[in-house]
């Protein structure tokens, strides 16, 4: 069969064959996550109709409480993944604490960390939103889950990826053997291989940052933005500015077109001096993906994948994208501002 007719299930099995000691548990885990994403995608597509179709927004025709889409996404993933027997714990951007696997279900050796619906504040404007996931192996023996099992540095991820609910629904994932993209073919409900071995351009021509925070940035960050906005055609400057305000959409464009996405530290919210993006469920998975595509991700000083999380919702600054662009930013940030 042509590579472009390959389903994600076939691809998962081909990846599994690369690991002779694989038990198939991992394939089961990812396959179930894909089912959850298809359910979320269906809901996301009709969410704009909730009012038009006359749903109260509280009680739907089945008599079930119609939850907000991100709560729906969170519940869908937790429900589907809990009974699989492959997980020992979950961490969700929507849940304050570690999500235990109910005692009635068999536990497994994997930890799933996810942002169920990143960018959900954009749904009413019909802007792309996404689900981000990250998978680790349990590092402590026995069934008991310790904090070290969920607070692992990103380089220990065994898989990462995202689902993008946009003009089409896409899945982009890696298990450490390249970065691959699949597009949902709604007529048959299958994700088909559409972007094999994604490579990010070594350098781009787009930078992505919320310029509205300019007055909340320090001089080093302002110097970074000045670099991308100065007119120097011989150096391919200025870059274009694109900022959707939905991380998965901004990252996906950066991955395919090149350039850099930035969420620098800012003084906007004293409770979030490192910016609003979370290390474990947003930055670390995207850092694994971009590295597989030949790019880089840093908090301005360290490789995102090297950072040991101190707590499950730790926030870090993020500079991610084309290797040459990220290196340029790190050089500028290192220079002491007068
Ligand atoms: P700001 C969406 O709310 C989100 O978490 C990310 O998807 C997005 O990159 C970021 O916030 C946008 O944040 O502060 O620029 O509106």
Short mmCIF file of C-alpha atoms and ligand atoms in Angstrom, two decimals:
data_model
loop_
_atom_site.label_atom_id
_atom_site.label_comp_id
_atom_site.label_asym_id
_atom_site.label_seq_id
_atom_site.Cartn_x
_atom_site.Cartn_y
_atom_site.Cartn_z
CA UNK A 1 0.00 0.00 0.00
CA UNK A 2 1.18 3.52 -0.71
CA UNK A 3 2.77 5.10 2.36
CA UNK A 4 0.15 7.81 2.18
CA UNK A 5 -2.61 5.28 2.65
CA UNK A 6 -1.01 4.10 5.91
CA UNK A 7 -3.25 4.40 8.96
CA UNK A 8 -1.83 5.57 12.27
CA UNK A 9 -2.55 2.12 13.71
CA UNK A 10 -0.36 0.49 11.05
CA UNK A 11 2.27 3.12 11.75
CA UNK A 12 2.15 2.46 15.51
CA UNK A 13 2.63 -1.25 14.83
CA UNK A 14 5.57 -0.50 12.51
CA UNK A 15 7.11 1.64 15.27
CA UNK A 16 6.45 -1.16 17.76
CA UNK A 17 8.43 -3.57 15.55
CA UNK A 18 11.44 -1.27 15.96
CA UNK A 19 11.46 -2.24 19.67
CA UNK A 20 11.78 -6.05 19.93
CA UNK A 21 11.02 -5.96 23.66
CA UNK A 22 7.78 -4.07 23.04
CA UNK A 23 4.77 -5.77 24.57
CA UNK A 24 2.14 -3.86 22.61
CA UNK A 25 1.00 -2.08 25.78
CA UNK A 26 2.24 1.17 24.37
CA UNK A 27 0.35 0.69 21.11
CA UNK A 28 -2.85 0.00 23.07
CA UNK A 29 -2.28 3.19 25.07
CA UNK A 30 -1.81 5.42 22.02
CA UNK A 31 -4.66 3.75 20.12
CA UNK A 32 -7.10 4.53 22.95
CA UNK A 33 -5.86 8.12 23.13
CA UNK A 34 -6.62 8.39 19.41
CA UNK A 35 -10.20 7.27 20.06
CA UNK A 36 -10.56 9.99 22.71
CA UNK A 37 -9.22 12.56 20.26
CA UNK A 38 -11.74 11.52 17.60
CA UNK A 39 -14.53 12.02 20.14
CA UNK A 40 -13.17 15.45 21.11
CA UNK A 41 -12.79 16.38 17.44
CA UNK A 42 -16.44 15.55 16.78
CA UNK A 43 -17.55 17.70 19.71
CA UNK A 44 -15.23 20.56 18.75
CA UNK A 45 -16.70 20.60 15.25
CA UNK A 46 -20.24 21.09 16.49
CA UNK A 47 -19.53 23.24 19.54
CA UNK A 48 -20.40 26.40 17.63
CA UNK A 49 -23.83 24.91 17.02
CA UNK A 50 -24.67 24.38 20.69
CA UNK A 51 -26.75 27.54 20.88
CA UNK A 52 -28.10 27.36 17.34
CA UNK A 53 -29.36 23.80 17.90
CA UNK A 54 -31.25 25.00 20.92
CA UNK A 55 -29.27 23.10 23.57
CA UNK A 56 -29.65 24.93 26.79
CA UNK A 57 -25.92 24.63 27.30
CA UNK A 58 -26.80 22.98 30.61
CA UNK A 59 -28.94 19.96 29.74
CA UNK A 60 -28.65 18.32 26.32
CA UNK A 61 -31.16 16.08 24.50
CA UNK A 62 -29.76 12.98 26.27
CA UNK A 63 -30.44 14.65 29.56
CA UNK A 64 -26.69 14.82 30.27
CA UNK A 65 -25.06 17.97 31.58
CA UNK A 66 -23.42 19.60 28.56
CA UNK A 67 -20.01 20.54 29.86
CA UNK A 68 -17.68 23.17 28.54
CA UNK A 69 -15.58 21.69 25.76
CA UNK A 70 -12.37 21.58 27.75
CA UNK A 71 -14.09 19.86 30.66
CA UNK A 72 -15.62 17.46 28.12
CA UNK A 73 -12.17 16.79 26.62
CA UNK A 74 -10.63 16.28 30.06
CA UNK A 75 -13.35 13.86 31.17
CA UNK A 76 -13.26 11.96 27.88
CA UNK A 77 -9.52 11.30 28.12
CA UNK A 78 -9.61 10.39 31.82
CA UNK A 79 -12.57 8.02 31.37
CA UNK A 80 -11.12 6.24 28.34
CA UNK A 81 -7.57 5.93 29.65
CA UNK A 82 -8.34 4.92 33.25
CA UNK A 83 -9.59 1.38 32.55
CA UNK A 84 -6.94 0.43 29.98
CA UNK A 85 -4.64 -1.25 32.48
CA UNK A 86 -1.62 0.54 30.97
CA UNK A 87 -1.36 3.59 33.23
CA UNK A 88 -0.26 4.05 36.83
CA UNK A 89 -1.20 7.75 36.94
CA UNK A 90 -2.28 10.73 34.87
CA UNK A 91 -1.63 14.46 35.10
CA UNK A 92 -3.97 16.90 33.36
CA UNK A 93 -3.61 20.64 32.85
CA UNK A 94 -7.23 20.81 34.03
CA UNK A 95 -6.68 18.90 37.28
CA UNK A 96 -4.80 20.37 40.24
CA UNK A 97 -3.43 17.05 41.50
CA UNK A 98 -2.17 13.74 40.13
CA UNK A 99 -5.09 11.66 38.79
CA UNK A 100 -4.96 8.21 40.42
CA UNK A 101 -6.15 5.12 38.56
CA UNK A 102 -9.23 3.79 40.44
CA UNK A 103 -8.43 0.66 42.48
CA UNK A 104 -11.02 -1.35 40.51
CA UNK A 105 -8.86 -1.04 37.38
CA UNK A 106 -5.59 -2.86 36.66
CA UNK A 107 -2.60 -0.52 36.66
CA UNK A 108 0.25 -0.35 34.17
CA UNK A 109 3.73 1.10 33.83
CA UNK A 110 3.05 4.31 31.96
CA UNK A 111 2.31 7.87 33.07
CA UNK A 112 0.15 10.04 30.78
CA UNK A 113 0.47 13.83 31.07
CA UNK A 114 -1.84 15.93 28.90
CA UNK A 115 -3.42 19.26 28.18
CA UNK A 116 -6.90 18.14 27.09
CA UNK A 117 -7.83 21.21 25.09
CA UNK A 118 -5.16 23.86 24.82
CA UNK A 119 -6.38 27.18 23.49
CA UNK A 120 -10.00 26.43 24.41
CA UNK A 121 -10.65 30.13 25.06
CA UNK A 122 -10.45 30.51 21.26
CA UNK A 123 -13.15 27.96 20.43
CA UNK A 124 -15.95 30.57 20.16
CA UNK A 125 -13.92 32.37 17.48
CA UNK A 126 -13.51 29.09 15.55
CA UNK A 127 -9.74 29.26 16.01
CA UNK A 128 -7.71 26.01 15.93
CA UNK A 129 -7.30 24.30 19.31
CA UNK A 130 -5.47 21.16 20.33
CA UNK A 131 -4.75 18.31 22.74
CA UNK A 132 -1.12 17.83 23.82
CA UNK A 133 0.15 14.55 25.33
CA UNK A 134 3.31 13.21 26.89
CA UNK A 135 4.07 9.64 28.00
CA UNK A 136 6.67 8.42 30.50
CA UNK A 137 7.57 5.02 31.90
CA UNK A 138 7.10 4.56 35.64
CA UNK A 139 10.55 4.68 37.28
CA UNK A 140 9.75 3.29 40.75
CA UNK A 141 8.99 -0.42 41.40
CA UNK A 142 5.59 -1.71 42.48
CA UNK A 143 2.12 -0.25 42.06
CA UNK A 144 2.59 2.75 44.34
CA UNK A 145 3.04 6.00 42.38
CA UNK A 146 5.78 8.30 43.68
CA UNK A 147 6.25 11.95 42.74
CA UNK A 148 9.43 11.02 40.83
CA UNK A 149 7.24 8.96 38.49
CA UNK A 150 5.38 12.09 37.31
CA UNK A 151 8.12 14.70 37.78
CA UNK A 152 10.53 13.40 35.16
CA UNK A 153 12.68 15.54 32.86
CA UNK A 154 11.47 15.70 29.27
CA UNK A 155 14.35 13.63 27.86
CA UNK A 156 12.78 10.59 29.57
CA UNK A 157 9.56 10.83 27.54
CA UNK A 158 8.85 7.63 25.59
CA UNK A 159 6.34 9.41 23.36
CA UNK A 160 4.78 12.82 22.80
CA UNK A 161 2.38 14.42 20.39
CA UNK A 162 -0.63 16.57 19.76
CA UNK A 163 -4.00 16.54 18.04
CA UNK A 164 -4.89 19.73 16.19
CA UNK A 165 -8.59 20.48 15.66
CA UNK A 166 -8.57 22.87 12.74
CA UNK A 167 -9.65 22.98 9.11
CA UNK A 168 -8.79 19.30 9.34
CA UNK A 169 -8.01 17.22 12.41
CA UNK A 170 -4.36 16.18 12.58
CA UNK A 171 -2.25 14.02 14.83
CA UNK A 172 1.51 14.64 15.09
CA UNK A 173 3.53 12.25 17.27
CA UNK A 174 6.88 10.65 17.95
CA UNK A 175 8.06 7.59 19.84
CA UNK A 176 11.66 8.67 19.36
CA UNK A 177 12.06 7.45 15.76
CA UNK A 178 11.23 10.60 13.79
CA UNK A 179 8.22 12.91 13.79
CA UNK A 180 5.15 11.92 11.82
CA UNK A 181 1.85 13.63 10.96
CA UNK A 182 -1.52 12.09 10.19
CA UNK A 183 -4.68 13.69 8.87
CA UNK A 184 -8.12 12.44 9.87
CA UNK A 185 -10.11 11.18 6.88
CA UNK A 186 -13.63 11.81 8.27
CA UNK A 187 -15.37 9.55 5.74
CA UNK A 188 -13.71 6.48 7.29
CA UNK A 189 -12.71 7.94 10.68
CA UNK A 190 -9.04 7.00 10.22
CA UNK A 191 -5.91 9.08 10.68
CA UNK A 192 -3.87 8.60 7.47
CA UNK A 193 -0.14 9.30 7.15
CA UNK A 194 0.18 12.72 5.51
CA UNK A 195 3.49 14.13 6.84
CA UNK A 196 6.17 11.41 7.18
CA UNK A 197 9.43 12.33 8.92
CA UNK A 198 8.67 16.00 9.47
CA UNK A 199 11.82 18.19 9.47
CA UNK A 200 11.68 21.81 10.61
CA UNK A 201 13.63 24.27 8.39
CA UNK A 202 17.03 25.07 9.94
CA UNK A 203 16.01 28.77 9.91
CA UNK A 204 12.66 30.41 9.31
CA UNK A 205 11.21 33.81 8.48
CA UNK A 206 8.37 34.03 11.01
CA UNK A 207 8.51 34.88 14.70
CA UNK A 208 5.54 34.35 17.00
CA UNK A 209 5.07 36.22 20.28
CA UNK A 210 2.36 38.28 22.00
CA UNK A 211 3.64 41.80 21.28
CA UNK A 212 0.96 43.16 23.62
CA UNK A 213 3.26 42.27 26.53
CA UNK A 214 6.18 44.43 25.30
CA UNK A 215 6.05 46.66 28.35
CA UNK A 216 6.09 43.64 30.65
CA UNK A 217 9.36 42.25 29.21
CA UNK A 218 12.90 42.86 30.42
CA UNK A 219 15.49 44.53 28.17
CA UNK A 220 16.95 41.18 27.01
CA UNK A 221 13.58 39.99 25.67
CA UNK A 222 12.98 43.36 24.02
CA UNK A 223 16.39 42.98 22.33
CA UNK A 224 15.28 39.59 20.94
CA UNK A 225 12.13 41.10 19.42
CA UNK A 226 14.15 44.07 18.08
CA UNK A 227 16.39 41.54 16.31
CA UNK A 228 13.49 39.95 14.41
CA UNK A 229 11.89 43.30 13.55
CA UNK A 230 14.95 45.24 12.32
CA UNK A 231 15.24 45.84 8.57
CA UNK A 232 18.30 43.96 7.30
CA UNK A 233 17.36 42.22 4.01
CA UNK A 234 20.84 40.70 3.63
CA UNK A 235 20.20 38.78 6.87
CA UNK A 236 16.65 37.93 5.87
CA UNK A 237 15.26 40.45 8.34
CA UNK A 238 12.68 41.54 9.35
CA UNK A 239 10.75 38.32 9.99
CA UNK A 240 6.97 38.29 9.67
CA UNK A 241 4.96 38.20 12.90
CA UNK A 242 2.23 35.58 13.27
CA UNK A 243 0.50 34.94 16.60
CA UNK A 244 -2.70 32.91 16.78
CA UNK A 245 -2.80 32.70 20.58
CA UNK A 246 -3.36 28.94 20.43
CA UNK A 247 -0.13 27.11 21.28
CA UNK A 248 -0.73 23.98 19.21
CA UNK A 249 -1.65 26.04 16.13
CA UNK A 250 1.33 28.41 16.54
CA UNK A 251 3.65 25.46 17.12
CA UNK A 252 2.29 23.47 14.16
CA UNK A 253 2.88 26.42 11.81
CA UNK A 254 6.39 26.92 13.23
CA UNK A 255 7.14 23.20 12.77
CA UNK A 256 6.07 23.17 9.11
CA UNK A 257 7.23 26.64 7.99
CA UNK A 258 10.17 27.22 10.36
CA UNK A 259 10.89 30.22 12.57
CA UNK A 260 10.38 30.61 16.31
CA UNK A 261 7.53 30.67 18.83
CA UNK A 262 8.22 32.53 22.06
CA UNK A 263 6.45 32.85 25.38
CA UNK A 264 9.02 34.88 27.36
CA UNK A 265 8.90 35.62 31.08
CA UNK A 266 6.88 38.77 31.77
CA UNK A 267 5.77 41.01 34.62
CA UNK A 268 2.08 40.87 33.61
CA UNK A 269 1.05 38.50 36.41
CA UNK A 270 3.26 38.43 39.53
CA UNK A 271 2.02 34.88 40.14
CA UNK A 272 3.38 33.80 36.74
CA UNK A 273 6.84 35.43 36.41
CA UNK A 274 7.97 32.65 34.03
CA UNK A 275 4.99 33.11 31.65
CA UNK A 276 1.86 30.96 31.52
CA UNK A 277 3.00 27.81 29.67
CA UNK A 278 3.40 24.63 31.69
CA UNK A 279 6.55 22.53 31.55
CA UNK A 280 5.15 19.01 31.84
CA UNK A 281 1.96 19.13 29.72
CA UNK A 282 2.92 21.76 27.10
CA UNK A 283 6.63 22.63 26.81
CA UNK A 284 8.29 19.23 27.35
CA UNK A 285 6.14 17.31 24.83
CA UNK A 286 6.56 20.03 22.17
CA UNK A 287 10.30 20.11 22.91
CA UNK A 288 10.54 16.36 22.20
CA UNK A 289 8.65 16.81 18.93
CA UNK A 290 10.74 19.74 17.70
CA UNK A 291 13.99 17.94 18.60
CA UNK A 292 12.88 14.93 16.55
CA UNK A 293 12.33 17.35 13.64
CA UNK A 294 15.82 18.88 14.02
CA UNK A 295 14.76 21.97 15.96
CA UNK A 296 15.38 23.21 19.52
CA UNK A 297 13.46 24.33 22.61
CA UNK A 298 14.82 26.32 25.55
CA UNK A 299 13.64 28.35 28.53
CA UNK A 300 16.21 30.94 27.47
CA UNK A 301 19.13 29.21 29.19
CA UNK A 302 18.47 25.45 29.45
CA UNK A 303 17.27 22.80 27.02
CA UNK A 304 13.60 22.31 27.96
CA UNK A 305 14.14 18.53 27.91
CA UNK A 306 16.82 18.78 30.63
CA UNK A 307 14.65 20.64 33.16
CA UNK A 308 13.67 18.57 36.23
CA UNK A 309 10.10 19.60 37.12
CA UNK A 310 9.71 20.78 40.73
CA UNK A 311 5.91 20.42 40.66
CA UNK A 312 3.37 19.15 38.15
CA UNK A 313 2.11 22.57 37.04
CA UNK A 314 5.48 24.32 36.95
CA UNK A 315 5.57 27.12 34.37
CA UNK A 316 8.63 27.95 32.25
CA UNK A 317 9.43 30.47 29.52
CA UNK A 318 9.49 28.88 26.06
CA UNK A 319 11.53 29.63 22.93
CA UNK A 320 10.95 26.84 20.40
CA UNK A 321 11.49 26.33 16.67
CA UNK A 322 14.23 26.34 14.03
CA UNK A 323 17.66 25.54 15.49
CA UNK A 324 19.37 28.63 14.05
CA UNK A 325 16.62 30.94 15.28
CA UNK A 326 16.62 29.47 18.80
CA UNK A 327 20.43 29.73 18.94
CA UNK A 328 20.22 33.40 17.87
CA UNK A 329 17.75 34.08 20.68
CA UNK A 330 19.95 32.34 23.27
CA UNK A 331 22.93 34.46 22.15
CA UNK A 332 20.95 37.70 22.52
CA UNK A 333 19.50 36.66 25.91
CA UNK A 334 23.01 35.87 27.17
CA UNK A 335 24.24 39.38 26.36
CA UNK A 336 24.02 41.52 29.50
CA UNK A 337 21.73 44.46 28.76
CA UNK A 338 23.21 47.84 29.81
P1 LIG B 1 -1.53 34.90 25.77
C1 LIG B 1 -4.15 29.49 25.34
O1 LIG B 1 -4.89 30.06 26.40
C2 LIG B 1 -2.71 29.37 25.79
O2 LIG B 1 -2.61 28.57 26.92
C3 LIG B 1 -1.86 28.83 24.66
O3 LIG B 1 -2.57 27.99 23.82
C4 LIG B 1 -1.38 30.08 23.96
O4 LIG B 1 -0.13 29.92 23.34
C5 LIG B 1 -1.28 31.07 25.12
O5 LIG B 1 -2.22 30.67 26.10
C6 LIG B 1 -1.60 32.48 24.69
O6 LIG B 1 -1.41 33.29 25.85
O7 LIG B 1 -1.05 35.35 27.14
O8 LIG B 1 -0.62 35.36 24.64
O9 LIG B 1 -2.98 35.18 25.48
#
